[in-house]
Amino acid sequence: MSAQKSGSSTLVELSTQLAAAVETAGNFVVSIHARRRIPSSGIVWRDGVVVSASHTVRRDEEIPVTLPSGESVVAKVAGRDSATDLVALRVDGTKSHVAPRGDASSLRVGSLVLAVGRPGRNVSASFGIVSAVGEGWRSWQGARIDKVLRLDVAVYDGFSGGPLVDPSGAVLGLNNSALARGTPLALPAAAVDKVLDELLERGHVRRPFIGVAVQPVTFSESVVKQHGLKGEAGLLIVSIADGSPAEKAGMMLGDVLLEANGNALEGPEDLLDALSSVPKNGAATVKFLRGGTIKSAAITPADRGERE
């Protein structure tokens, strides 16, 4: 066989495989009619449960959903998390359509992937690669995600909430064009499962907060030595919400947060990480600098998720 024929055969095989992958994915991708104009996509993640992108589902009750078979059923929201832009829907009659899982942990930059959606009655798809595999990413609304997949794939209108699949048609994650403000990405299946467990249990994800806005500041070497500080930076409190846990604990504008539960606070993400480890109804011991004196306070975080 000539090199030209061999290359042509390889392309045909790849084309056939990708088309089969889209066909497989079509068996678990639904169309959700919960906004104006274009319907959004969703994935039958578990028996009776569909997941999608929260920003595309603008109703909570009596949501028409078109199953892969073409049958129309009615769903309702079981829970939302704005920080990861995930929504869970309770939908009957989905048992035979539950999505198979792929191995997202094996993905590398350059791995071939497909974005699949059902922005109408029929399935659509786009083809591309994983452009970056990020570790320890935090969304702009404060959710910490262990891994995120950035995509060089077109996420067309109606594709958010649909699956990212491998060449076999197995789900690697959930596509989203809004979570990173316009940059196509996918939340790995493991991250979706973690959020989904909480949504089904309580309707929201628990995210502790104390109600302050902070700004990083750097200390002089003399201040670090004088107070025996762990780091060279802290978090200056620039605003405190009325009635917030911080206000109730006596925190004041101008206080500089140094530590939370013994962990140095040098950036806003450090504070978020420290609060996320505080158990429900527990308190965070905060060390701070006020007027040249180091003080401490116990602050019981509130649950941001309950306000969504």
PDB file of C-alpha atoms in Angstrom:
ATOM      1  CA  MET A   1       0.000   0.000   0.000  1.00  0.00           C
ATOM      2  CA  SER A   2       1.350   3.404  -0.947  1.00  0.00           C
ATOM      3  CA  ALA A   3       2.005   6.075   1.678  1.00  0.00           C
ATOM      4  CA  GLN A   4      -0.804   8.164   0.162  1.00  0.00           C
ATOM      5  CA  LYS A   5      -3.322   5.336   0.437  1.00  0.00           C
ATOM      6  CA  SER A   6      -2.148   4.544   3.974  1.00  0.00           C
ATOM      7  CA  GLY A   7      -2.611   8.167   5.031  1.00  0.00           C
ATOM      8  CA  SER A   8      -6.024   8.322   3.391  1.00  0.00           C
ATOM      9  CA  SER A   9      -7.075   5.114   5.137  1.00  0.00           C
ATOM     10  CA  THR A  10      -5.962   6.494   8.498  1.00  0.00           C
ATOM     11  CA  LEU A  11      -8.033   9.657   8.003  1.00  0.00           C
ATOM     12  CA  VAL A  12     -11.073   7.635   7.010  1.00  0.00           C
ATOM     13  CA  GLU A  13     -10.692   5.469  10.105  1.00  0.00           C
ATOM     14  CA  LEU A  14     -10.356   8.548  12.321  1.00  0.00           C
ATOM     15  CA  SER A  15     -13.382  10.170  10.681  1.00  0.00           C
ATOM     16  CA  THR A  16     -15.434   7.030  11.192  1.00  0.00           C
ATOM     17  CA  GLN A  17     -14.351   6.769  14.826  1.00  0.00           C
ATOM     18  CA  LEU A  18     -15.221  10.388  15.583  1.00  0.00           C
ATOM     19  CA  ALA A  19     -18.616  10.100  13.927  1.00  0.00           C
ATOM     20  CA  ALA A  20     -19.285   6.982  16.019  1.00  0.00           C
ATOM     21  CA  ALA A  21     -18.230   8.879  19.157  1.00  0.00           C
ATOM     22  CA  VAL A  22     -20.753  11.624  18.431  1.00  0.00           C
ATOM     23  CA  GLU A  23     -23.431   9.024  17.815  1.00  0.00           C
ATOM     24  CA  THR A  24     -22.623   7.401  21.171  1.00  0.00           C
ATOM     25  CA  ALA A  25     -22.732  10.739  22.964  1.00  0.00           C
ATOM     26  CA  GLY A  26     -26.069  11.515  21.359  1.00  0.00           C
ATOM     27  CA  ASN A  27     -27.558   8.717  23.448  1.00  0.00           C
ATOM     28  CA  PHE A  28     -27.075  10.692  26.689  1.00  0.00           C
ATOM     29  CA  VAL A  29     -27.274  14.351  25.624  1.00  0.00           C
ATOM     30  CA  VAL A  30     -30.610  16.098  26.164  1.00  0.00           C
ATOM     31  CA  SER A  31     -32.063  19.427  25.092  1.00  0.00           C
ATOM     32  CA  ILE A  32     -33.229  21.760  27.877  1.00  0.00           C
ATOM     33  CA  HIS A  33     -35.844  24.427  27.131  1.00  0.00           C
ATOM     34  CA  ALA A  34     -35.348  26.870  29.997  1.00  0.00           C
ATOM     35  CA  ARG A  35     -34.409  30.139  28.317  1.00  0.00           C
ATOM     36  CA  ARG A  36     -35.353  32.218  25.305  1.00  0.00           C
ATOM     37  CA  ARG A  37     -34.154  31.439  21.809  1.00  0.00           C
ATOM     38  CA  ILE A  38     -31.761  28.491  21.671  1.00  0.00           C
ATOM     39  CA  PRO A  39     -32.285  25.544  24.034  1.00  0.00           C
ATOM     40  CA  SER A  40     -29.269  24.433  26.052  1.00  0.00           C
ATOM     41  CA  SER A  41     -27.677  21.020  26.417  1.00  0.00           C
ATOM     42  CA  GLY A  42     -27.549  18.656  29.354  1.00  0.00           C
ATOM     43  CA  ILE A  43     -26.028  15.286  30.223  1.00  0.00           C
ATOM     44  CA  VAL A  44     -27.861  12.342  31.745  1.00  0.00           C
ATOM     45  CA  TRP A  45     -25.333  11.967  34.551  1.00  0.00           C
ATOM     46  CA  ARG A  46     -27.170   9.538  36.801  1.00  0.00           C
ATOM     47  CA  ASP A  47     -30.475   7.727  36.725  1.00  0.00           C
ATOM     48  CA  GLY A  48     -33.095  10.466  36.975  1.00  0.00           C
ATOM     49  CA  VAL A  49     -30.489  13.256  37.106  1.00  0.00           C
ATOM     50  CA  VAL A  50     -29.378  15.612  34.337  1.00  0.00           C
ATOM     51  CA  VAL A  51     -26.552  18.112  34.799  1.00  0.00           C
ATOM     52  CA  SER A  52     -26.052  21.286  32.808  1.00  0.00           C
ATOM     53  CA  ALA A  53     -24.620  24.810  32.985  1.00  0.00           C
ATOM     54  CA  SER A  54     -26.625  26.828  35.510  1.00  0.00           C
ATOM     55  CA  HIS A  55     -26.528  30.065  33.509  1.00  0.00           C
ATOM     56  CA  THR A  56     -28.492  28.408  30.696  1.00  0.00           C
ATOM     57  CA  VAL A  57     -31.334  27.153  32.921  1.00  0.00           C
ATOM     58  CA  ARG A  58     -33.380  30.184  33.923  1.00  0.00           C
ATOM     59  CA  ARG A  59     -36.338  28.396  35.466  1.00  0.00           C
ATOM     60  CA  ASP A  60     -36.672  26.098  38.465  1.00  0.00           C
ATOM     61  CA  GLU A  61     -39.940  24.268  37.788  1.00  0.00           C
ATOM     62  CA  GLU A  62     -41.816  22.788  34.836  1.00  0.00           C
ATOM     63  CA  ILE A  63     -38.754  22.669  32.583  1.00  0.00           C
ATOM     64  CA  PRO A  64     -39.336  20.898  29.248  1.00  0.00           C
ATOM     65  CA  VAL A  65     -36.529  18.470  28.404  1.00  0.00           C
ATOM     66  CA  THR A  66     -36.195  16.578  25.136  1.00  0.00           C
ATOM     67  CA  LEU A  67     -34.635  13.148  25.641  1.00  0.00           C
ATOM     68  CA  PRO A  68     -32.350  11.498  23.060  1.00  0.00           C
ATOM     69  CA  SER A  69     -35.335   9.424  21.909  1.00  0.00           C
ATOM     70  CA  GLY A  70     -37.217  12.609  21.039  1.00  0.00           C
ATOM     71  CA  GLU A  71     -39.620  12.155  23.950  1.00  0.00           C
ATOM     72  CA  SER A  72     -40.449  15.312  25.893  1.00  0.00           C
ATOM     73  CA  VAL A  73     -40.489  15.162  29.697  1.00  0.00           C
ATOM     74  CA  VAL A  74     -40.742  17.747  32.474  1.00  0.00           C
ATOM     75  CA  ALA A  75     -37.890  18.449  34.900  1.00  0.00           C
ATOM     76  CA  LYS A  76     -37.284  20.571  37.974  1.00  0.00           C
ATOM     77  CA  VAL A  77     -34.138  21.998  39.512  1.00  0.00           C
ATOM     78  CA  ALA A  78     -32.726  19.905  42.354  1.00  0.00           C
ATOM     79  CA  GLY A  79     -29.886  22.312  43.111  1.00  0.00           C
ATOM     80  CA  ARG A  80     -27.608  25.008  41.725  1.00  0.00           C
ATOM     81  CA  ASP A  81     -24.070  26.207  42.309  1.00  0.00           C
ATOM     82  CA  SER A  82     -23.284  29.550  40.716  1.00  0.00           C
ATOM     83  CA  ALA A  83     -19.579  29.332  41.586  1.00  0.00           C
ATOM     84  CA  THR A  84     -19.077  26.292  39.334  1.00  0.00           C
ATOM     85  CA  ASP A  85     -22.057  27.185  37.115  1.00  0.00           C
ATOM     86  CA  LEU A  86     -23.598  23.747  37.591  1.00  0.00           C
ATOM     87  CA  VAL A  87     -27.268  22.856  37.892  1.00  0.00           C
ATOM     88  CA  ALA A  88     -28.832  19.492  38.684  1.00  0.00           C
ATOM     89  CA  LEU A  89     -32.247  18.580  37.268  1.00  0.00           C
ATOM     90  CA  ARG A  90     -34.557  15.805  38.395  1.00  0.00           C
ATOM     91  CA  VAL A  91     -35.839  14.098  35.260  1.00  0.00           C
ATOM     92  CA  ASP A  92     -37.828  10.872  35.040  1.00  0.00           C
ATOM     93  CA  GLY A  93     -37.290   8.270  32.359  1.00  0.00           C
ATOM     94  CA  THR A  94     -33.541   8.624  31.864  1.00  0.00           C
ATOM     95  CA  LYS A  95     -32.240   5.315  33.211  1.00  0.00           C
ATOM     96  CA  SER A  96     -31.299   3.898  29.802  1.00  0.00           C
ATOM     97  CA  HIS A  97     -29.399   7.057  28.817  1.00  0.00           C
ATOM     98  CA  VAL A  98     -26.825   7.432  31.646  1.00  0.00           C
ATOM     99  CA  ALA A  99     -23.494   8.628  30.245  1.00  0.00           C
ATOM    100  CA  PRO A 100     -20.431   6.356  30.327  1.00  0.00           C
ATOM    101  CA  ARG A 101     -17.343   7.937  31.903  1.00  0.00           C
ATOM    102  CA  GLY A 102     -13.959   8.386  30.308  1.00  0.00           C
ATOM    103  CA  ASP A 103     -10.609   8.826  32.040  1.00  0.00           C
ATOM    104  CA  ALA A 104      -9.999  12.582  32.280  1.00  0.00           C
ATOM    105  CA  SER A 105      -6.866  12.008  34.380  1.00  0.00           C
ATOM    106  CA  SER A 106      -5.079  10.647  31.309  1.00  0.00           C
ATOM    107  CA  LEU A 107      -5.681  13.781  29.221  1.00  0.00           C
ATOM    108  CA  ARG A 108      -2.670  15.756  28.084  1.00  0.00           C
ATOM    109  CA  VAL A 109      -2.222  18.987  26.190  1.00  0.00           C
ATOM    110  CA  GLY A 110      -2.977  18.066  22.602  1.00  0.00           C
ATOM    111  CA  SER A 111      -5.389  15.207  23.373  1.00  0.00           C
ATOM    112  CA  LEU A 112      -8.168  14.962  20.770  1.00  0.00           C
ATOM    113  CA  VAL A 113     -11.645  15.673  22.121  1.00  0.00           C
ATOM    114  CA  LEU A 114     -15.177  16.431  20.929  1.00  0.00           C
ATOM    115  CA  ALA A 115     -17.682  18.913  22.308  1.00  0.00           C
ATOM    116  CA  VAL A 116     -21.217  17.627  21.838  1.00  0.00           C
ATOM    117  CA  GLY A 117     -24.468  19.491  22.273  1.00  0.00           C
ATOM    118  CA  ARG A 118     -28.148  19.269  21.491  1.00  0.00           C
ATOM    119  CA  PRO A 119     -29.199  22.895  20.938  1.00  0.00           C
ATOM    120  CA  GLY A 120     -32.277  21.634  19.160  1.00  0.00           C
ATOM    121  CA  ARG A 121     -33.772  18.310  18.220  1.00  0.00           C
ATOM    122  CA  ASN A 122     -30.550  16.982  16.690  1.00  0.00           C
ATOM    123  CA  VAL A 123     -27.059  16.507  18.060  1.00  0.00           C
ATOM    124  CA  SER A 124     -24.221  18.810  16.965  1.00  0.00           C
ATOM    125  CA  ALA A 125     -20.493  18.501  17.578  1.00  0.00           C
ATOM    126  CA  SER A 126     -17.162  20.279  17.251  1.00  0.00           C
ATOM    127  CA  PHE A 127     -13.679  18.793  17.186  1.00  0.00           C
ATOM    128  CA  GLY A 128     -10.430  20.015  18.706  1.00  0.00           C
ATOM    129  CA  ILE A 129      -7.805  19.498  21.375  1.00  0.00           C
ATOM    130  CA  VAL A 130      -7.187  20.089  25.049  1.00  0.00           C
ATOM    131  CA  SER A 131      -5.101  23.265  25.055  1.00  0.00           C
ATOM    132  CA  ALA A 132      -4.219  23.313  28.769  1.00  0.00           C
ATOM    133  CA  VAL A 133      -4.697  21.162  31.846  1.00  0.00           C
ATOM    134  CA  GLY A 134      -4.857  23.486  34.832  1.00  0.00           C
ATOM    135  CA  GLU A 135      -4.324  22.444  38.436  1.00  0.00           C
ATOM    136  CA  GLY A 136      -5.813  24.147  41.476  1.00  0.00           C
ATOM    137  CA  TRP A 137      -7.933  26.645  39.533  1.00  0.00           C
ATOM    138  CA  ARG A 138     -10.377  28.989  41.288  1.00  0.00           C
ATOM    139  CA  SER A 139     -13.416  30.351  39.451  1.00  0.00           C
ATOM    140  CA  TRP A 140     -14.123  34.087  39.493  1.00  0.00           C
ATOM    141  CA  GLN A 141     -16.954  33.409  41.982  1.00  0.00           C
ATOM    142  CA  GLY A 142     -14.692  31.629  44.436  1.00  0.00           C
ATOM    143  CA  ALA A 143     -15.066  27.915  43.734  1.00  0.00           C
ATOM    144  CA  ARG A 144     -11.834  25.963  43.986  1.00  0.00           C
ATOM    145  CA  ILE A 145     -11.600  23.295  41.302  1.00  0.00           C
ATOM    146  CA  ASP A 146      -8.817  20.728  41.524  1.00  0.00           C
ATOM    147  CA  LYS A 147      -8.412  20.513  37.755  1.00  0.00           C
ATOM    148  CA  VAL A 148      -9.868  22.324  34.767  1.00  0.00           C
ATOM    149  CA  LEU A 149      -9.543  21.524  31.079  1.00  0.00           C
ATOM    150  CA  ARG A 150      -9.074  24.476  28.732  1.00  0.00           C
ATOM    151  CA  LEU A 151     -10.151  23.728  25.201  1.00  0.00           C
ATOM    152  CA  ASP A 152      -9.264  24.662  21.664  1.00  0.00           C
ATOM    153  CA  VAL A 153     -12.763  23.607  20.648  1.00  0.00           C
ATOM    154  CA  ALA A 154     -15.724  25.632  19.452  1.00  0.00           C
ATOM    155  CA  VAL A 155     -18.445  25.726  22.127  1.00  0.00           C
ATOM    156  CA  TYR A 156     -21.348  26.942  20.005  1.00  0.00           C
ATOM    157  CA  ASP A 157     -24.589  28.507  21.249  1.00  0.00           C
ATOM    158  CA  GLY A 158     -26.475  25.819  23.118  1.00  0.00           C
ATOM    159  CA  PHE A 159     -23.373  23.695  23.782  1.00  0.00           C
ATOM    160  CA  SER A 160     -22.755  24.849  27.380  1.00  0.00           C
ATOM    161  CA  GLY A 161     -23.843  22.050  29.677  1.00  0.00           C
ATOM    162  CA  GLY A 162     -23.099  19.390  27.100  1.00  0.00           C
ATOM    163  CA  PRO A 163     -20.312  16.817  27.341  1.00  0.00           C
ATOM    164  CA  LEU A 164     -16.679  16.823  26.377  1.00  0.00           C
ATOM    165  CA  VAL A 165     -16.084  13.303  25.077  1.00  0.00           C
ATOM    166  CA  ASP A 166     -13.114  11.214  24.045  1.00  0.00           C
ATOM    167  CA  PRO A 167     -12.843   9.447  20.658  1.00  0.00           C
ATOM    168  CA  SER A 168     -14.864   6.537  22.049  1.00  0.00           C
ATOM    169  CA  GLY A 169     -17.771   8.786  23.060  1.00  0.00           C
ATOM    170  CA  ALA A 170     -17.185   8.521  26.834  1.00  0.00           C
ATOM    171  CA  VAL A 171     -17.671  11.655  28.952  1.00  0.00           C
ATOM    172  CA  LEU A 172     -14.546  13.456  30.137  1.00  0.00           C
ATOM    173  CA  GLY A 173     -16.281  16.536  31.516  1.00  0.00           C
ATOM    174  CA  LEU A 174     -18.961  19.182  31.136  1.00  0.00           C
ATOM    175  CA  ASN A 175     -18.424  22.050  28.687  1.00  0.00           C
ATOM    176  CA  ASN A 176     -18.887  25.664  29.692  1.00  0.00           C
ATOM    177  CA  SER A 177     -18.307  28.900  27.770  1.00  0.00           C
ATOM    178  CA  ALA A 178     -19.200  31.264  30.634  1.00  0.00           C
ATOM    179  CA  LEU A 179     -17.366  30.015  33.721  1.00  0.00           C
ATOM    180  CA  ALA A 180     -14.040  31.489  32.613  1.00  0.00           C
ATOM    181  CA  ARG A 181     -15.671  34.537  30.991  1.00  0.00           C
ATOM    182  CA  GLY A 182     -15.559  33.488  27.375  1.00  0.00           C
ATOM    183  CA  THR A 183     -12.755  30.925  27.427  1.00  0.00           C
ATOM    184  CA  PRO A 184     -14.065  27.458  26.517  1.00  0.00           C
ATOM    185  CA  LEU A 185     -13.333  24.946  29.239  1.00  0.00           C
ATOM    186  CA  ALA A 186     -14.636  21.730  30.703  1.00  0.00           C
ATOM    187  CA  LEU A 187     -15.085  20.671  34.304  1.00  0.00           C
ATOM    188  CA  PRO A 188     -13.714  17.131  34.654  1.00  0.00           C
ATOM    189  CA  ALA A 189     -16.253  14.443  35.496  1.00  0.00           C
ATOM    190  CA  ALA A 190     -14.764  14.018  38.995  1.00  0.00           C
ATOM    191  CA  ALA A 191     -15.374  17.708  39.756  1.00  0.00           C
ATOM    192  CA  VAL A 192     -18.943  17.460  38.473  1.00  0.00           C
ATOM    193  CA  ASP A 193     -19.597  14.445  40.709  1.00  0.00           C
ATOM    194  CA  LYS A 194     -18.232  16.255  43.754  1.00  0.00           C
ATOM    195  CA  VAL A 195     -20.533  19.249  43.264  1.00  0.00           C
ATOM    196  CA  LEU A 196     -23.482  17.086  42.258  1.00  0.00           C
ATOM    197  CA  ASP A 197     -23.352  15.089  45.491  1.00  0.00           C
ATOM    198  CA  GLU A 198     -23.864  18.298  47.489  1.00  0.00           C
ATOM    199  CA  LEU A 199     -26.544  19.654  45.162  1.00  0.00           C
ATOM    200  CA  LEU A 200     -28.612  16.495  45.507  1.00  0.00           C
ATOM    201  CA  GLU A 201     -28.125  16.451  49.277  1.00  0.00           C
ATOM    202  CA  ARG A 202     -28.897  20.072  50.171  1.00  0.00           C
ATOM    203  CA  GLY A 203     -29.641  21.973  46.953  1.00  0.00           C
ATOM    204  CA  HIS A 204     -26.476  24.087  47.119  1.00  0.00           C
ATOM    205  CA  VAL A 205     -22.761  23.805  47.783  1.00  0.00           C
ATOM    206  CA  ARG A 206     -21.567  24.959  51.177  1.00  0.00           C
ATOM    207  CA  ARG A 207     -19.051  27.810  50.774  1.00  0.00           C
ATOM    208  CA  PRO A 208     -18.138  29.526  54.066  1.00  0.00           C
ATOM    209  CA  PHE A 209     -17.580  33.284  54.024  1.00  0.00           C
ATOM    210  CA  ILE A 210     -17.035  36.016  56.628  1.00  0.00           C
ATOM    211  CA  GLY A 211     -18.202  39.048  54.656  1.00  0.00           C
ATOM    212  CA  VAL A 212     -15.046  41.070  54.040  1.00  0.00           C
ATOM    213  CA  ALA A 213     -13.344  42.521  50.984  1.00  0.00           C
ATOM    214  CA  VAL A 214      -9.570  42.436  51.262  1.00  0.00           C
ATOM    215  CA  GLN A 215      -6.513  43.790  49.513  1.00  0.00           C
ATOM    216  CA  PRO A 216      -3.023  42.269  49.769  1.00  0.00           C
ATOM    217  CA  VAL A 217      -0.390  44.456  51.439  1.00  0.00           C
ATOM    218  CA  THR A 218       3.342  43.935  51.924  1.00  0.00           C
ATOM    219  CA  PHE A 219       5.077  44.552  55.266  1.00  0.00           C
ATOM    220  CA  SER A 220       8.459  46.115  55.750  1.00  0.00           C
ATOM    221  CA  GLU A 221      11.259  43.926  57.034  1.00  0.00           C
ATOM    222  CA  SER A 222      11.164  45.739  60.362  1.00  0.00           C
ATOM    223  CA  VAL A 223       7.452  44.984  60.874  1.00  0.00           C
ATOM    224  CA  VAL A 224       8.012  41.311  60.051  1.00  0.00           C
ATOM    225  CA  LYS A 225      10.824  41.089  62.616  1.00  0.00           C
ATOM    226  CA  GLN A 226       9.005  43.151  65.236  1.00  0.00           C
ATOM    227  CA  HIS A 227       5.951  40.906  65.261  1.00  0.00           C
ATOM    228  CA  GLY A 228       7.591  37.627  64.262  1.00  0.00           C
ATOM    229  CA  LEU A 229       5.284  37.252  61.275  1.00  0.00           C
ATOM    230  CA  LYS A 230       5.199  34.053  59.222  1.00  0.00           C
ATOM    231  CA  GLY A 231       5.096  35.930  55.937  1.00  0.00           C
ATOM    232  CA  GLU A 232       5.846  39.320  54.425  1.00  0.00           C
ATOM    233  CA  ALA A 233       2.263  40.063  53.384  1.00  0.00           C
ATOM    234  CA  GLY A 234      -1.238  40.238  54.822  1.00  0.00           C
ATOM    235  CA  LEU A 235      -4.791  41.096  53.794  1.00  0.00           C
ATOM    236  CA  LEU A 236      -6.040  44.603  54.477  1.00  0.00           C
ATOM    237  CA  ILE A 237      -9.784  44.723  55.181  1.00  0.00           C
ATOM    238  CA  VAL A 238     -11.249  47.415  52.919  1.00  0.00           C
ATOM    239  CA  SER A 239     -14.951  46.705  53.479  1.00  0.00           C
ATOM    240  CA  ILE A 240     -17.153  44.723  55.843  1.00  0.00           C
ATOM    241  CA  ALA A 241     -20.710  43.677  55.011  1.00  0.00           C
ATOM    242  CA  ASP A 242     -23.422  44.744  57.448  1.00  0.00           C
ATOM    243  CA  GLY A 243     -24.438  41.917  59.738  1.00  0.00           C
ATOM    244  CA  SER A 244     -21.652  39.687  58.443  1.00  0.00           C
ATOM    245  CA  PRO A 245     -19.718  37.200  60.578  1.00  0.00           C
ATOM    246  CA  ALA A 246     -16.690  39.516  60.498  1.00  0.00           C
ATOM    247  CA  GLU A 247     -18.716  42.468  61.791  1.00  0.00           C
ATOM    248  CA  LYS A 248     -20.248  40.323  64.535  1.00  0.00           C
ATOM    249  CA  ALA A 249     -16.740  39.219  65.572  1.00  0.00           C
ATOM    250  CA  GLY A 250     -15.657  42.849  65.961  1.00  0.00           C
ATOM    251  CA  MET A 251     -13.437  43.180  62.902  1.00  0.00           C
ATOM    252  CA  MET A 252     -12.826  46.751  61.703  1.00  0.00           C
ATOM    253  CA  LEU A 253     -11.829  48.528  58.505  1.00  0.00           C
ATOM    254  CA  GLY A 254      -8.058  48.783  58.348  1.00  0.00           C
ATOM    255  CA  ASP A 255      -7.394  45.543  60.203  1.00  0.00           C
ATOM    256  CA  VAL A 256      -4.777  43.442  58.437  1.00  0.00           C
ATOM    257  CA  LEU A 257      -5.446  39.717  58.461  1.00  0.00           C
ATOM    258  CA  LEU A 258      -2.286  37.694  59.082  1.00  0.00           C
ATOM    259  CA  GLU A 259      -3.362  34.106  59.731  1.00  0.00           C
ATOM    260  CA  ALA A 260      -6.445  31.911  59.767  1.00  0.00           C
ATOM    261  CA  ASN A 261      -6.263  28.697  61.788  1.00  0.00           C
ATOM    262  CA  GLY A 262      -2.485  29.015  61.814  1.00  0.00           C
ATOM    263  CA  ASN A 263      -2.110  29.424  58.051  1.00  0.00           C
ATOM    264  CA  ALA A 264      -0.496  32.598  56.703  1.00  0.00           C
ATOM    265  CA  LEU A 265      -2.739  34.832  54.594  1.00  0.00           C
ATOM    266  CA  GLU A 266      -0.866  36.484  51.752  1.00  0.00           C
ATOM    267  CA  GLY A 267      -3.572  36.494  49.079  1.00  0.00           C
ATOM    268  CA  PRO A 268      -7.403  36.368  48.961  1.00  0.00           C
ATOM    269  CA  GLU A 269      -7.241  32.745  47.836  1.00  0.00           C
ATOM    270  CA  ASP A 270      -5.453  31.856  51.091  1.00  0.00           C
ATOM    271  CA  LEU A 271      -8.421  33.162  53.069  1.00  0.00           C
ATOM    272  CA  LEU A 272     -10.883  31.245  50.884  1.00  0.00           C
ATOM    273  CA  ASP A 273      -8.853  28.052  51.310  1.00  0.00           C
ATOM    274  CA  ALA A 274      -8.714  28.489  55.090  1.00  0.00           C
ATOM    275  CA  LEU A 275     -12.455  29.092  55.379  1.00  0.00           C
ATOM    276  CA  SER A 276     -13.300  26.102  53.199  1.00  0.00           C
ATOM    277  CA  SER A 277     -11.706  23.796  55.779  1.00  0.00           C
ATOM    278  CA  VAL A 278     -13.867  25.121  58.641  1.00  0.00           C
ATOM    279  CA  PRO A 279     -16.607  22.617  59.528  1.00  0.00           C
ATOM    280  CA  LYS A 280     -20.235  23.690  59.562  1.00  0.00           C
ATOM    281  CA  ASN A 281     -20.986  25.821  62.643  1.00  0.00           C
ATOM    282  CA  GLY A 282     -17.270  25.828  63.433  1.00  0.00           C
ATOM    283  CA  ALA A 283     -15.099  28.905  63.906  1.00  0.00           C
ATOM    284  CA  ALA A 284     -11.929  30.167  62.270  1.00  0.00           C
ATOM    285  CA  THR A 285      -9.294  31.615  64.595  1.00  0.00           C
ATOM    286  CA  VAL A 286      -8.020  34.730  62.871  1.00  0.00           C
ATOM    287  CA  LYS A 287      -4.847  36.622  63.814  1.00  0.00           C
ATOM    288  CA  PHE A 288      -4.725  40.229  62.659  1.00  0.00           C
ATOM    289  CA  LEU A 289      -2.794  43.476  63.053  1.00  0.00           C
ATOM    290  CA  ARG A 290      -4.620  46.528  64.402  1.00  0.00           C
ATOM    291  CA  GLY A 291      -2.846  49.783  65.223  1.00  0.00           C
ATOM    292  CA  GLY A 292       0.526  48.120  65.612  1.00  0.00           C
ATOM    293  CA  THR A 293      -0.795  45.373  67.903  1.00  0.00           C
ATOM    294  CA  ILE A 294      -1.445  41.757  66.981  1.00  0.00           C
ATOM    295  CA  LYS A 295      -4.860  40.517  68.056  1.00  0.00           C
ATOM    296  CA  SER A 296      -6.976  37.442  67.461  1.00  0.00           C
ATOM    297  CA  ALA A 297     -10.658  36.709  67.009  1.00  0.00           C
ATOM    298  CA  ALA A 298     -12.880  33.675  66.489  1.00  0.00           C
ATOM    299  CA  ILE A 299     -15.154  34.108  63.467  1.00  0.00           C
ATOM    300  CA  THR A 300     -17.941  31.642  62.649  1.00  0.00           C
ATOM    301  CA  PRO A 301     -18.365  31.707  58.852  1.00  0.00           C
ATOM    302  CA  ALA A 302     -21.798  31.837  57.248  1.00  0.00           C
ATOM    303  CA  ASP A 303     -22.846  29.616  54.355  1.00  0.00           C
ATOM    304  CA  ARG A 304     -22.834  31.588  51.121  1.00  0.00           C
ATOM    305  CA  GLY A 305     -24.631  28.806  49.287  1.00  0.00           C
ATOM    306  CA  GLU A 306     -27.782  29.245  51.342  1.00  0.00           C
ATOM    307  CA  ARG A 307     -28.230  32.752  49.890  1.00  0.00           C
ATOM    308  CA  GLU A 308     -28.154  31.688  46.227  1.00  0.00           C
TER     309      GLU A 308
END
